[in-house]
mmCIF file of C-alpha atoms in Angstrom:
data_model
loop_
_atom_site.group_PDB
_atom_site.id
_atom_site.type_symbol
_atom_site.label_atom_id
_atom_site.label_comp_id
_atom_site.label_asym_id
_atom_site.label_seq_id
_atom_site.Cartn_x
_atom_site.Cartn_y
_atom_site.Cartn_z
ATOM 1 C CA UNK A 1109 2.654 -4.072 -28.834
ATOM 2 C CA UNK A 1110 -0.420 -2.186 -27.025
ATOM 3 C CA UNK A 1111 -0.649 -2.625 -23.183
ATOM 4 C CA UNK A 1112 -4.123 -1.671 -21.352
ATOM 5 C CA UNK A 1113 -3.741 -0.996 -17.684
ATOM 6 C CA UNK A 1114 -6.852 -1.021 -15.328
ATOM 7 C CA UNK A 1115 -6.016 1.857 -12.826
ATOM 8 C CA UNK A 1116 -9.991 2.712 -11.817
ATOM 9 C CA UNK A 1117 -10.963 1.529 -8.631
ATOM 10 C CA UNK A 1118 -10.983 3.446 -5.406
ATOM 11 C CA UNK A 1119 -8.438 1.239 -3.913
ATOM 12 C CA UNK A 1120 -10.117 1.569 -0.299
ATOM 13 C CA UNK A 1121 -7.635 -0.695 1.163
ATOM 14 C CA UNK A 1122 -4.694 1.807 0.197
ATOM 15 C CA UNK A 1123 -6.323 4.704 1.588
ATOM 16 C CA UNK A 1124 -3.877 4.739 4.992
ATOM 17 C CA UNK A 1125 -1.327 4.744 2.137
ATOM 18 C CA UNK A 1126 -2.220 7.104 -0.627
ATOM 19 C CA UNK A 1127 -5.498 8.831 -1.771
ATOM 20 C CA UNK A 1128 -5.005 7.310 -5.043
ATOM 21 C CA UNK A 1129 -3.789 3.644 -5.372
ATOM 22 C CA UNK A 1130 -1.897 3.978 -8.473
ATOM 23 C CA UNK A 1131 -0.004 6.907 -7.095
ATOM 24 C CA UNK A 1132 1.030 4.810 -4.156
ATOM 25 C CA UNK A 1133 4.546 4.746 -3.893
ATOM 26 C CA UNK A 1134 6.732 1.360 -3.506
ATOM 27 C CA UNK A 1135 10.157 1.851 -3.333
ATOM 28 C CA UNK A 1136 10.358 5.129 -4.102
ATOM 29 C CA UNK A 1137 7.860 5.165 -7.294
ATOM 30 C CA UNK A 1138 4.364 5.177 -7.645
ATOM 31 C CA UNK A 1139 2.820 1.734 -8.711
ATOM 32 C CA UNK A 1140 1.442 2.888 -12.048
ATOM 33 C CA UNK A 1141 5.109 4.348 -13.104
ATOM 34 C CA UNK A 1142 6.183 0.700 -11.915
ATOM 35 C CA UNK A 1143 3.959 -1.136 -14.086
ATOM 36 C CA UNK A 1144 4.595 1.194 -17.143
ATOM 37 C CA UNK A 1145 8.384 0.946 -16.688
ATOM 38 C CA UNK A 1146 8.588 -2.633 -16.213
ATOM 39 C CA UNK A 1147 6.052 -3.094 -19.132
ATOM 40 C CA UNK A 1148 8.245 -0.865 -21.173
ATOM 41 C CA UNK A 1149 11.362 -2.530 -20.168
ATOM 42 C CA UNK A 1150 9.952 -6.087 -21.750
ATOM 43 C CA UNK A 1151 8.906 -4.057 -24.940
ATOM 44 C CA UNK A 1152 5.886 -2.711 -24.927
ATOM 45 C CA UNK A 1153 5.566 0.566 -25.848
ATOM 46 C CA UNK A 1154 1.809 1.910 -26.563
ATOM 47 C CA UNK A 1155 0.022 2.381 -23.237
ATOM 48 C CA UNK A 1156 -3.794 2.962 -22.630
ATOM 49 C CA UNK A 1157 -4.660 3.541 -19.142
ATOM 50 C CA UNK A 1158 -8.355 3.189 -17.802
ATOM 51 C CA UNK A 1159 -8.854 5.741 -14.985
ATOM 52 C CA UNK A 1160 -12.104 6.058 -13.054
ATOM 53 C CA UNK A 1161 -12.128 6.940 -9.651
ATOM 54 C CA UNK A 1162 -10.164 10.493 -8.999
ATOM 55 C CA UNK A 1163 -9.273 10.065 -12.691
ATOM 56 C CA UNK A 1164 -8.693 13.606 -13.326
ATOM 57 C CA UNK A 1165 -5.616 13.586 -11.158
ATOM 58 C CA UNK A 1166 -4.265 10.410 -12.443
ATOM 59 C CA UNK A 1167 -4.385 11.488 -16.013
ATOM 60 C CA UNK A 1168 -2.465 14.876 -15.245
ATOM 61 C CA UNK A 1169 -0.033 12.383 -13.056
ATOM 62 C CA UNK A 1170 0.170 10.110 -16.431
ATOM 63 C CA UNK A 1171 0.417 13.170 -18.764
ATOM 64 C CA UNK A 1172 3.476 14.827 -16.837
ATOM 65 C CA UNK A 1173 4.962 10.990 -16.694
ATOM 66 C CA UNK A 1174 4.784 10.180 -20.171
ATOM 67 C CA UNK A 1175 6.272 13.582 -21.637
ATOM 68 C CA UNK A 1176 9.381 12.989 -18.943
ATOM 69 C CA UNK A 1177 9.909 9.639 -20.027
ATOM 70 C CA UNK A 1178 8.898 10.089 -23.464
ATOM 71 C CA UNK A 1179 6.390 7.127 -23.433
ATOM 72 C CA UNK A 1180 3.035 7.237 -25.330
ATOM 73 C CA UNK A 1181 0.210 6.887 -22.840
ATOM 74 C CA UNK A 1182 -3.472 7.688 -23.691
ATOM 75 C CA UNK A 1183 -6.022 7.561 -21.012
ATOM 76 C CA UNK A 1184 -9.674 6.513 -21.217
ATOM 77 C CA UNK A 1185 -11.699 7.346 -18.723
ATOM 78 C CA UNK A 1186 -14.421 4.848 -17.080
ATOM 79 C CA UNK A 1187 -17.497 6.588 -15.429
ATOM 80 C CA UNK A 1188 -18.862 2.964 -14.207
ATOM 81 C CA UNK A 1189 -15.549 2.589 -12.044
ATOM 82 C CA UNK A 1190 -17.350 1.225 -9.169
ATOM 83 C CA UNK A 1191 -18.522 -2.160 -11.347
ATOM 84 C CA UNK A 1192 -16.023 -5.037 -11.967
ATOM 85 C CA UNK A 1193 -12.785 -4.796 -13.993
ATOM 86 C CA UNK A 1194 -14.187 -6.164 -17.177
ATOM 87 C CA UNK A 1195 -16.261 -2.821 -17.614
ATOM 88 C CA UNK A 1196 -12.680 -0.887 -17.866
ATOM 89 C CA UNK A 1197 -11.648 -3.364 -20.409
ATOM 90 C CA UNK A 1198 -14.869 -2.806 -22.305
ATOM 91 C CA UNK A 1199 -14.110 0.673 -22.321
ATOM 92 C CA UNK A 1200 -10.984 0.402 -24.486
ATOM 93 C CA UNK A 1201 -12.814 -1.822 -27.359
ATOM 94 C CA UNK A 1202 -13.228 1.057 -29.537
ATOM 95 C CA UNK A 1203 -9.909 2.294 -29.066
ATOM 96 C CA UNK A 1204 -7.559 -1.040 -29.120
ATOM 97 C CA UNK A 1205 -8.113 -3.322 -31.821
ATOM 98 C CA UNK A 1206 -5.070 -5.473 -31.842
ATOM 99 C CA UNK A 1207 -3.801 -8.221 -29.576
ATOM 100 C CA UNK A 1208 -2.891 -6.348 -26.106
ATOM 101 C CA UNK A 1209 -1.134 -7.302 -23.034
ATOM 102 C CA UNK A 1210 -3.828 -6.645 -19.847
ATOM 103 C CA UNK A 1211 -2.186 -5.385 -16.807
ATOM 104 C CA UNK A 1212 -3.697 -4.047 -13.399
ATOM 105 C CA UNK A 1213 -1.998 -0.676 -12.124
ATOM 106 C CA UNK A 1214 -1.173 -2.597 -8.506
ATOM 107 C CA UNK A 1215 0.156 -5.639 -9.740
ATOM 108 C CA UNK A 1216 3.666 -6.178 -9.330
ATOM 109 C CA UNK A 1217 5.334 -8.844 -11.767
ATOM 110 C CA UNK A 1218 8.643 -9.706 -13.471
ATOM 111 C CA UNK A 1219 8.999 -8.288 -16.807
ATOM 112 C CA UNK A 1220 10.176 -11.491 -18.399
ATOM 113 C CA UNK A 1221 6.512 -12.596 -17.859
ATOM 114 C CA UNK A 1222 5.426 -10.070 -20.441
ATOM 115 C CA UNK A 1223 8.350 -10.892 -22.785
ATOM 116 C CA UNK A 1224 7.033 -14.547 -22.897
ATOM 117 C CA UNK A 1225 3.516 -13.589 -23.210
ATOM 118 C CA UNK A 1226 3.973 -10.813 -26.072
ATOM 119 C CA UNK A 1227 5.782 -13.729 -28.322
ATOM 120 C CA UNK A 1228 2.948 -16.259 -27.929
ATOM 121 C CA UNK A 1229 0.387 -16.897 -30.914
ATOM 122 C CA UNK A 1230 -2.984 -16.871 -30.205
ATOM 123 C CA UNK A 1231 -6.161 -17.313 -32.221
ATOM 124 C CA UNK A 1232 -8.897 -14.835 -32.825
ATOM 125 C CA UNK A 1233 -11.215 -14.713 -29.586
ATOM 126 C CA UNK A 1234 -8.394 -16.564 -27.604
ATOM 127 C CA UNK A 1235 -6.940 -15.143 -24.322
ATOM 128 C CA UNK A 1236 -3.890 -16.329 -22.391
ATOM 129 C CA UNK A 1237 -4.142 -15.565 -18.300
ATOM 130 C CA UNK A 1238 -0.730 -15.502 -16.640
ATOM 131 C CA UNK A 1239 -1.362 -16.951 -13.368
ATOM 132 C CA UNK A 1240 0.688 -17.642 -9.944
ATOM 133 C CA UNK A 1241 0.245 -21.052 -9.046
ATOM 134 C CA UNK A 1242 1.925 -20.401 -5.986
ATOM 135 C CA UNK A 1243 -1.499 -20.474 -3.550
ATOM 136 C CA UNK A 1244 -0.048 -21.858 -0.265
ATOM 137 C CA UNK A 1245 1.425 -19.537 1.984
ATOM 138 C CA UNK A 1246 1.694 -16.906 -0.408
ATOM 139 C CA UNK A 1247 1.661 -13.747 1.818
ATOM 140 C CA UNK A 1248 2.075 -10.947 -1.340
ATOM 141 C CA UNK A 1249 -1.761 -12.214 -1.712
ATOM 142 C CA UNK A 1250 -4.821 -10.962 -0.020
ATOM 143 C CA UNK A 1251 -6.810 -14.043 0.097
ATOM 144 C CA UNK A 1252 -10.199 -12.082 0.336
ATOM 145 C CA UNK A 1253 -9.823 -10.069 -2.829
ATOM 146 C CA UNK A 1254 -7.684 -11.987 -5.248
ATOM 147 C CA UNK A 1255 -9.245 -13.701 -8.207
ATOM 148 C CA UNK A 1256 -8.994 -17.246 -7.874
ATOM 149 C CA UNK A 1257 -8.708 -19.567 -10.991
ATOM 150 C CA UNK A 1258 -9.179 -23.242 -11.374
ATOM 151 C CA UNK A 1259 -7.086 -24.955 -14.220
ATOM 152 C CA UNK A 1260 -7.062 -28.541 -15.327
ATOM 153 C CA UNK A 1261 -4.827 -29.558 -18.267
ATOM 154 C CA UNK A 1262 -3.735 -25.684 -18.763
ATOM 155 C CA UNK A 1263 -7.391 -24.846 -19.291
ATOM 156 C CA UNK A 1264 -9.148 -22.303 -17.226
ATOM 157 C CA UNK A 1265 -12.230 -24.228 -15.776
ATOM 158 C CA UNK A 1266 -13.345 -21.486 -13.429
ATOM 159 C CA UNK A 1267 -12.527 -17.885 -12.417
ATOM 160 C CA UNK A 1268 -13.728 -15.512 -9.823
ATOM 161 C CA UNK A 1269 -13.177 -14.144 -6.518
ATOM 162 C CA UNK A 1270 -15.496 -16.461 -4.456
ATOM 163 C CA UNK A 1271 -14.306 -19.669 -5.856
ATOM 164 C CA UNK A 1272 -14.050 -22.698 -3.464
ATOM 165 C CA UNK A 1273 -11.902 -24.931 -5.457
ATOM 166 C CA UNK A 1274 -8.616 -23.059 -6.908
ATOM 167 C CA UNK A 1275 -4.886 -23.892 -7.884
ATOM 168 C CA UNK A 1276 -3.969 -20.462 -8.930
ATOM 169 C CA UNK A 1277 -4.456 -16.753 -8.402
#
């Protein structure tokens, strides 16, 4: 199954940790490598990474990582990387025509989530969103930057960074 990873933003909050957020180290490994390896462990095998800010540097890293680990990684570039993440997703529209798993280069997750998601059947035009319902005192989340979600009866009723009423991230 294909995996689209968004890695196009500047990551200004990470400047003190790394010049390029996807290459910031967490427990001895760059964030982007951790995301790809966890997704691979969960059974994904065809990766598309949308680069943007400092894209040449990230692409060079991914080419080396791809060869070293024998992982198929295709880089796509978003020259409109200052805009919202959906623009990066749309950059892959002509390349990925099948169902795919969408990940962010800086999200840390349990690979079991991907195992479950990749086996879900969905209709054309349908999307499944994995959310974190732990919204009370979740110190892993940057409350000012996180995308908030309001869910009722397992349906997303609203989504955005500026929601006043939400029950998931």
